[in-house]
Structures are given as C-alpha cells and as structure tokens.
GROMACS .gro file of C-alpha atoms in nm:
model
  241
    1MET     CA    1   0.000   0.000   0.000
    2SER     CA    2   0.120   0.351  -0.080
    3ILE     CA    3   0.049   0.711   0.012
    4PHE     CA    4   0.001   0.937  -0.291
    5ALA     CA    5   0.012   1.316  -0.303
    6ARG     CA    6  -0.172   1.455  -0.604
    7ASN     CA    7  -0.223   1.796  -0.756
    8VAL     CA    8  -0.597   1.853  -0.718
    9ASP     CA    9  -0.610   2.071  -1.029
   10THR     CA   10  -0.437   1.834  -1.268
   11GLY     CA   11  -0.459   1.496  -1.094
   12GLU     CA   12  -0.082   1.461  -1.136
   13ALA     CA   13   0.098   1.247  -0.879
   14VAL     CA   14   0.345   1.475  -0.699
   15TRP     CA   15   0.503   1.204  -0.485
   16VAL     CA   16   0.434   0.853  -0.361
   17TYR     CA   17   0.564   0.651  -0.065
   18GLN     CA   18   0.520   0.275  -0.029
   19MET     CA   19   0.516   0.143   0.329
   20THR     CA   20   0.554  -0.234   0.285
   21PRO     CA   21   0.709  -0.332  -0.051
   22PHE     CA   22   0.643  -0.697  -0.143
   23ASP     CA   23   0.393  -0.728   0.141
   24GLN     CA   24   0.405  -1.086   0.277
   25TRP     CA   25   0.191  -1.022   0.586
   26ASP     CA   26  -0.127  -0.855   0.450
   27TYR     CA   27  -0.035  -0.514   0.596
   28ASP     CA   28  -0.243  -0.329   0.338
   29GLY     CA   29  -0.242  -0.005   0.535
   30ILE     CA   30  -0.558   0.178   0.439
   31ASN     CA   31  -0.536   0.373   0.765
   32GLU     CA   32  -0.601   0.746   0.775
   33VAL     CA   33  -0.337   1.011   0.711
   34VAL     CA   34  -0.326   1.318   0.934
   35LEU     CA   35  -0.204   1.657   0.814
   36VAL     CA   36  -0.030   1.850   1.090
   37ASP     CA   37   0.246   2.113   1.112
   38MET     CA   38   0.532   2.046   1.352
   39ASN     CA   39   0.893   2.130   1.424
   40ILE     CA   40   1.139   1.851   1.347
   41ASP     CA   41   1.511   1.887   1.404
   42GLY     CA   42   1.474   2.263   1.446
   43LYS     CA   43   1.281   2.313   1.123
   44ASP     CA   44   0.911   2.385   1.080
   45ARG     CA   45   0.757   2.120   0.857
   46LYS     CA   46   0.422   2.064   0.691
   47THR     CA   47   0.384   1.694   0.757
   48VAL     CA   48   0.157   1.398   0.700
   49VAL     CA   49   0.144   1.135   0.978
   50HIS     CA   50   0.037   0.776   0.916
   51PHE     CA   51   0.015   0.489   1.165
   52ASP     CA   52   0.033   0.186   0.937
   53ARG     CA   53  -0.096  -0.163   0.998
   54ASN     CA   54   0.265  -0.283   0.968
   55GLY     CA   55   0.350  -0.139   1.312
   56PHE     CA   56   0.538   0.174   1.202
   57ALA     CA   57   0.431   0.535   1.252
   58TYR     CA   58   0.546   0.743   0.954
   59VAL     CA   59   0.607   1.117   0.936
   60LEU     CA   60   0.663   1.261   0.588
   61ASP     CA   61   0.701   1.612   0.455
   62ARG     CA   62   0.375   1.650   0.269
   63THR     CA   63   0.518   1.903   0.024
   64ASP     CA   64   0.773   1.666  -0.129
   65GLY     CA   65   0.732   1.321   0.032
   66THR     CA   66   1.059   1.328   0.227
   67LEU     CA   67   1.055   1.059   0.497
   68LEU     CA   68   1.130   1.229   0.830
   69ARG     CA   69   1.052   0.958   1.086
   70ALA     CA   70   0.946   0.592   1.092
   71ASN     CA   71   0.910   0.456   1.444
   72LYS     CA   72   0.757   0.135   1.577
   73TYR     CA   73   0.446   0.209   1.785
   74VAL     CA   74   0.362  -0.153   1.872
   75THR     CA   75   0.574  -0.467   1.901
   76THR     CA   76   0.705  -0.518   1.547
   77ASN     CA   77   0.953  -0.790   1.449
   78TRP     CA   78   0.895  -0.847   1.075
   79ALA     CA   79   1.133  -0.556   1.011
   80GLU     CA   80   1.431  -0.439   1.211
   81LYS     CA   81   1.372  -0.076   1.114
   82VAL     CA   82   1.301   0.149   0.819
   83ASP     CA   83   1.611   0.263   0.633
   84MET     CA   84   1.581   0.642   0.641
   85LYS     CA   85   1.795   0.680   0.327
   86THR     CA   86   1.598   0.444   0.102
   87GLY     CA   87   1.266   0.455   0.288
   88ARG     CA   88   1.246   0.076   0.269
   89PRO     CA   89   1.194  -0.158   0.565
   90VAL     CA   90   1.486  -0.375   0.669
   91LYS     CA   91   1.308  -0.711   0.674
   92VAL     CA   92   1.391  -0.993   0.915
   93PRO     CA   93   1.408  -1.321   0.717
   94GLU     CA   94   1.293  -1.549   1.001
   95HIS     CA   95   0.973  -1.345   1.031
   96SER     CA   96   0.905  -1.331   0.656
   97PRO     CA   97   0.665  -1.601   0.528
   98LEU     CA   98   0.778  -1.734   0.190
   99LYS     CA   99   0.784  -2.113   0.179
  100ALA     CA  100   0.455  -2.297   0.130
  101GLY     CA  101   0.385  -2.518   0.431
  102GLY     CA  102   0.639  -2.336   0.646
  103ASN     CA  103   0.520  -2.172   0.967
  104THR     CA  104   0.641  -1.816   1.034
  105GLN     CA  105   0.585  -1.603   1.344
  106ALA     CA  106   0.544  -1.227   1.302
  107CYS     CA  107   0.427  -0.919   1.491
  108PRO     CA  108   0.195  -0.742   1.446
  109SER     CA  109  -0.070  -0.977   1.309
  110ALA     CA  110  -0.235  -0.934   0.971
  111MET     CA  111  -0.503  -0.724   1.144
  112GLY     CA  112  -0.231  -0.468   1.210
  113GLY     CA  113  -0.101  -0.265   1.501
  114LYS     CA  114  -0.385  -0.033   1.406
  115ASP     CA  115  -0.648  -0.063   1.137
  116GLN     CA  116  -0.941   0.162   1.044
  117GLN     CA  117  -0.982   0.311   1.393
  118PRO     CA  118  -0.845   0.669   1.368
  119VAL     CA  119  -0.585   0.836   1.587
  120ALA     CA  120  -0.627   1.186   1.729
  121VAL     CA  121  -0.391   1.479   1.784
  122ASP     CA  122  -0.409   1.814   1.957
  123PRO     CA  123  -0.283   2.077   1.705
  124SER     CA  124  -0.125   2.269   1.993
  125ASP     CA  125   0.083   1.960   2.076
  126PRO     CA  126   0.139   1.822   1.725
  127THR     CA  127   0.407   1.560   1.789
  128ASN     CA  128   0.197   1.363   2.038
  129PHE     CA  129  -0.072   1.134   1.901
  130TYR     CA  130  -0.339   0.940   2.088
  131VAL     CA  131  -0.351   0.593   1.938
  132PRO     CA  132  -0.591   0.298   1.980
  133THR     CA  133  -0.383  -0.013   1.911
  134ASN     CA  134  -0.431  -0.385   1.857
  135ASN     CA  135  -0.151  -0.575   2.025
  136TRP     CA  136  -0.134  -0.919   1.874
  137CYS     CA  137   0.100  -1.137   1.674
  138MET     CA  138   0.046  -1.425   1.434
  139GLU     CA  139   0.175  -1.747   1.289
  140ASP     CA  140   0.149  -1.759   0.911
  141GLU     CA  141   0.164  -2.077   0.704
  142PRO     CA  142   0.148  -2.006   0.327
  143GLN     CA  143  -0.034  -2.263   0.113
  144GLU     CA  144   0.011  -2.370  -0.247
  145ARG     CA  145  -0.245  -2.201  -0.468
  146SER     CA  146  -0.469  -2.456  -0.633
  147HIS     CA  147  -0.773  -2.273  -0.766
  148THR     CA  148  -1.002  -1.983  -0.690
  149GLN     CA  149  -1.376  -1.997  -0.652
  150GLN     CA  150  -1.609  -1.702  -0.685
  151GLY     CA  151  -1.746  -1.593  -0.350
  152THR     CA  152  -1.475  -1.753  -0.137
  153VAL     CA  153  -1.199  -1.578   0.054
  154TYR     CA  154  -0.872  -1.555  -0.139
  155VAL     CA  155  -0.603  -1.609   0.125
  156PHE     CA  156  -0.404  -1.928   0.059
  157ALA     CA  157  -0.251  -1.921   0.407
  158ASN     CA  158  -0.332  -2.058   0.748
  159VAL     CA  159  -0.314  -1.764   0.989
  160TYR     CA  160  -0.333  -1.798   1.367
  161MET     CA  161  -0.352  -1.470   1.563
  162TYR     CA  162  -0.298  -1.439   1.937
  163PRO     CA  163  -0.242  -1.165   2.199
  164GLU     CA  164   0.110  -1.030   2.220
  165LYS     CA  165   0.087  -1.077   2.597
  166PRO     CA  166  -0.175  -1.289   2.776
  167GLY     CA  167  -0.468  -1.073   2.881
  168VAL     CA  168  -0.362  -0.768   2.674
  169THR     CA  169  -0.492  -0.745   2.317
  170GLY     CA  170  -0.541  -0.369   2.289
  171LYS     CA  171  -0.407  -0.042   2.427
  172PHE     CA  172  -0.475   0.330   2.422
  173LYS     CA  173  -0.151   0.524   2.423
  174LYS     CA  174   0.006   0.865   2.392
  175PHE     CA  175   0.283   0.830   2.134
  176ASN     CA  176   0.540   1.086   2.023
  177VAL     CA  177   0.590   1.045   1.647
  178VAL     CA  178   0.921   1.235   1.648
  179THR     CA  179   1.098   1.057   1.934
  180GLY     CA  180   0.921   0.724   1.893
  181LYS     CA  181   0.849   0.713   2.265
  182THR     CA  182   0.527   0.600   2.431
  183GLU     CA  183   0.457   0.853   2.706
  184TRP     CA  184   0.179   0.648   2.863
  185GLU     CA  185  -0.057   0.366   2.774
  186ILE     CA  186  -0.365   0.195   2.911
  187PRO     CA  187  -0.395  -0.179   2.837
  188ASP     CA  188  -0.720  -0.354   2.753
  189GLN     CA  189  -0.804  -0.723   2.737
  190TYR     CA  190  -0.981  -0.670   2.404
  191PRO     CA  191  -0.858  -0.534   2.069
  192ASN     CA  192  -0.912  -0.159   2.054
  193TRP     CA  193  -1.134  -0.097   1.750
  194GLY     CA  194  -1.263   0.240   1.869
  195GLY     CA  195  -1.128   0.566   1.733
  196ALA     CA  196  -0.962   0.834   1.947
  197LEU     CA  197  -1.089   1.182   2.032
  198VAL     CA  198  -0.911   1.490   2.166
  199THR     CA  199  -1.098   1.802   2.276
  200ALA     CA  200  -0.997   2.161   2.348
  201ALA     CA  201  -1.107   2.100   2.708
  202ASP     CA  202  -0.802   1.872   2.743
  203TRP     CA  203  -0.987   1.541   2.729
  204ARG     CA  204  -0.857   1.236   2.548
  205SER     CA  205  -1.090   0.942   2.497
  206THR     CA  206  -1.144   0.620   2.305
  207ALA     CA  207  -1.397   0.341   2.284
  208ALA     CA  208  -1.166   0.070   2.417
  209SER     CA  209  -1.401  -0.209   2.308
  210ALA     CA  210  -1.752  -0.243   2.176
  211ALA     CA  211  -1.903  -0.161   2.516
  212ILE     CA  212  -1.640   0.041   2.702
  213SER     CA  213  -1.558   0.411   2.700
  214VAL     CA  214  -1.229   0.530   2.852
  215PRO     CA  215  -1.222   0.907   2.906
  216LEU     CA  216  -0.892   1.066   3.000
  217THR     CA  217  -0.810   1.414   3.119
  218GLY     CA  218  -0.493   1.620   3.127
  219ARG     CA  219  -0.154   1.535   2.983
  220ARG     CA  220  -0.110   1.233   3.206
  221ALA     CA  221  -0.267   0.888   3.184
  222ARG     CA  222  -0.531   0.948   3.448
  223CYS     CA  223  -0.826   0.729   3.368
  224CYS     CA  224  -1.147   0.890   3.489
  225GLY     CA  225  -1.374   0.592   3.456
  226ARG     CA  226  -1.517   0.317   3.240
  227ALA     CA  227  -1.882   0.319   3.149
  228SER     CA  228  -2.107   0.089   2.951
  229TRP     CA  229  -2.231   0.249   2.632
  230ALA     CA  230  -2.566   0.081   2.689
  231ARG     CA  231  -2.602   0.229   3.038
  232ALA     CA  232  -2.478   0.569   2.920
  233SER     CA  233  -2.723   0.572   2.629
  234SER     CA  234  -3.009   0.468   2.856
  235ALA     CA  235  -2.924   0.741   3.104
  236THR     CA  236  -2.910   0.997   2.826
  237ARG     CA  237  -3.251   0.896   2.696
  238SER     CA  238  -3.403   0.913   3.043
  239ARG     CA  239  -3.297   1.277   3.074
  240THR     CA  240  -3.430   1.374   2.731
  241PRO     CA  241  -3.757   1.574   2.751
   0.00000   0.00000   0.00000
C-alpha cells in the first residue's frame, strides 16, 4: 500500500511513498493520514502522519514526500527498522513467510497494530498522538495455490492470531511520532477498534471495546472511569424531555 500526493487541479501524482514493498503479511495499510504542522530537528515542517498496519508510525514532509521519521508504535519484528535513506523496511528473514507449508511467526498480526480506527492529535501539541492499538501477533503458514472460486476468501494461508501478551490485546496510548516514545498507555483485554478523540477542554478518549468508554483528562494517563455504552445511552434517553 502507498500514500500518494496529487495535484488537485491536474490529478498529477506529486510524490508517492510505499510502506511495505512486497507485502508478505497482508499489511495493506488503508489507515487514515493526518495533516499537521510540527517542528522537526529545528525546522518547521508541513507533515503527513500515518500509523500503518505494519507497526510503524510514519512522518513525511507533505510538500515533497521526504521521509522524516518511521518509528515502531507496537511490538514489530517483521522488520528491524526502516532505512531512512531508502525509505524501505529492513526485513527480518525469520519473520518473513515465503515457503509454502512453512510456519512463520510475526508481529503485528495481519489485522495490524492499528487498522481503520483513527488516531487523534491536539494541534497545539502536534508531535503527540493518541492511538488505539491492537496488540497481537500471528503465525502464518502459506499454502500452495490450487484454484479460486467465486465468492470464497482468497487467502491461501493458514493464519493464527494471538495476543502479544496474555490478557492484553489492545491499548490506548500517547505516542510521540518524532521521538518514537510511548509517554503512557492503558492496556485492555480486548482489541481496541474504537477511534480516538481529543478536545480543546483537554480530554482524550477512546472506545476501548464495543461496550467500554475510557475518558482521560490532562496530559497524564489518568483514567477517569469506564462506562457501559448501553447504560450511558439509557441514562441519556431518560434525561431527554
């Protein structure tokens, strides 16, 4: 998967950046891109930030596509790092599925360190992002392709996904995209499929699972409470005239 910058008047591609060349893990990162201005290495930059399914958080100059940062935001072992000169990941062979019938372990899983659930950022603090993550790994066993059948899933691999650590499958974290440091995080036993929200009143929140809301306040990880959406919705309706 690639990020394209296009001239809206002509449709011309200005630049393109590919996150996972020869993708062997199904990290087709359709995740959102966030436009934010920040200072990097003493220089003001107009940037685009992208937390990819492959476990890396990318910061690029949105005017010319220059790669400025590529930091791991979840446990990621399929690549050692991203080469900042070439922009390509430095893959780890033992975590790269190639041989049919061979079993390969890799983190994150094919579902990604983050998928469609969006991150959030406070424009007054542009290097710190609030990220709902899925913290799981996988074992991938490629299969020989025999035939395809209309209406069936086209995978040709046996994939087993499991929590990175027992009892922790998701997190909500404050992550600095310039330093690559996690400033705080709140673990959850379930994958975190809910998007993040930041308000001007200094609240940070996410739906940590299908039925849980985790509001946060201030710059620190101070969890204010967990409430059932069903109960909250019921309470709201009861107060409605």
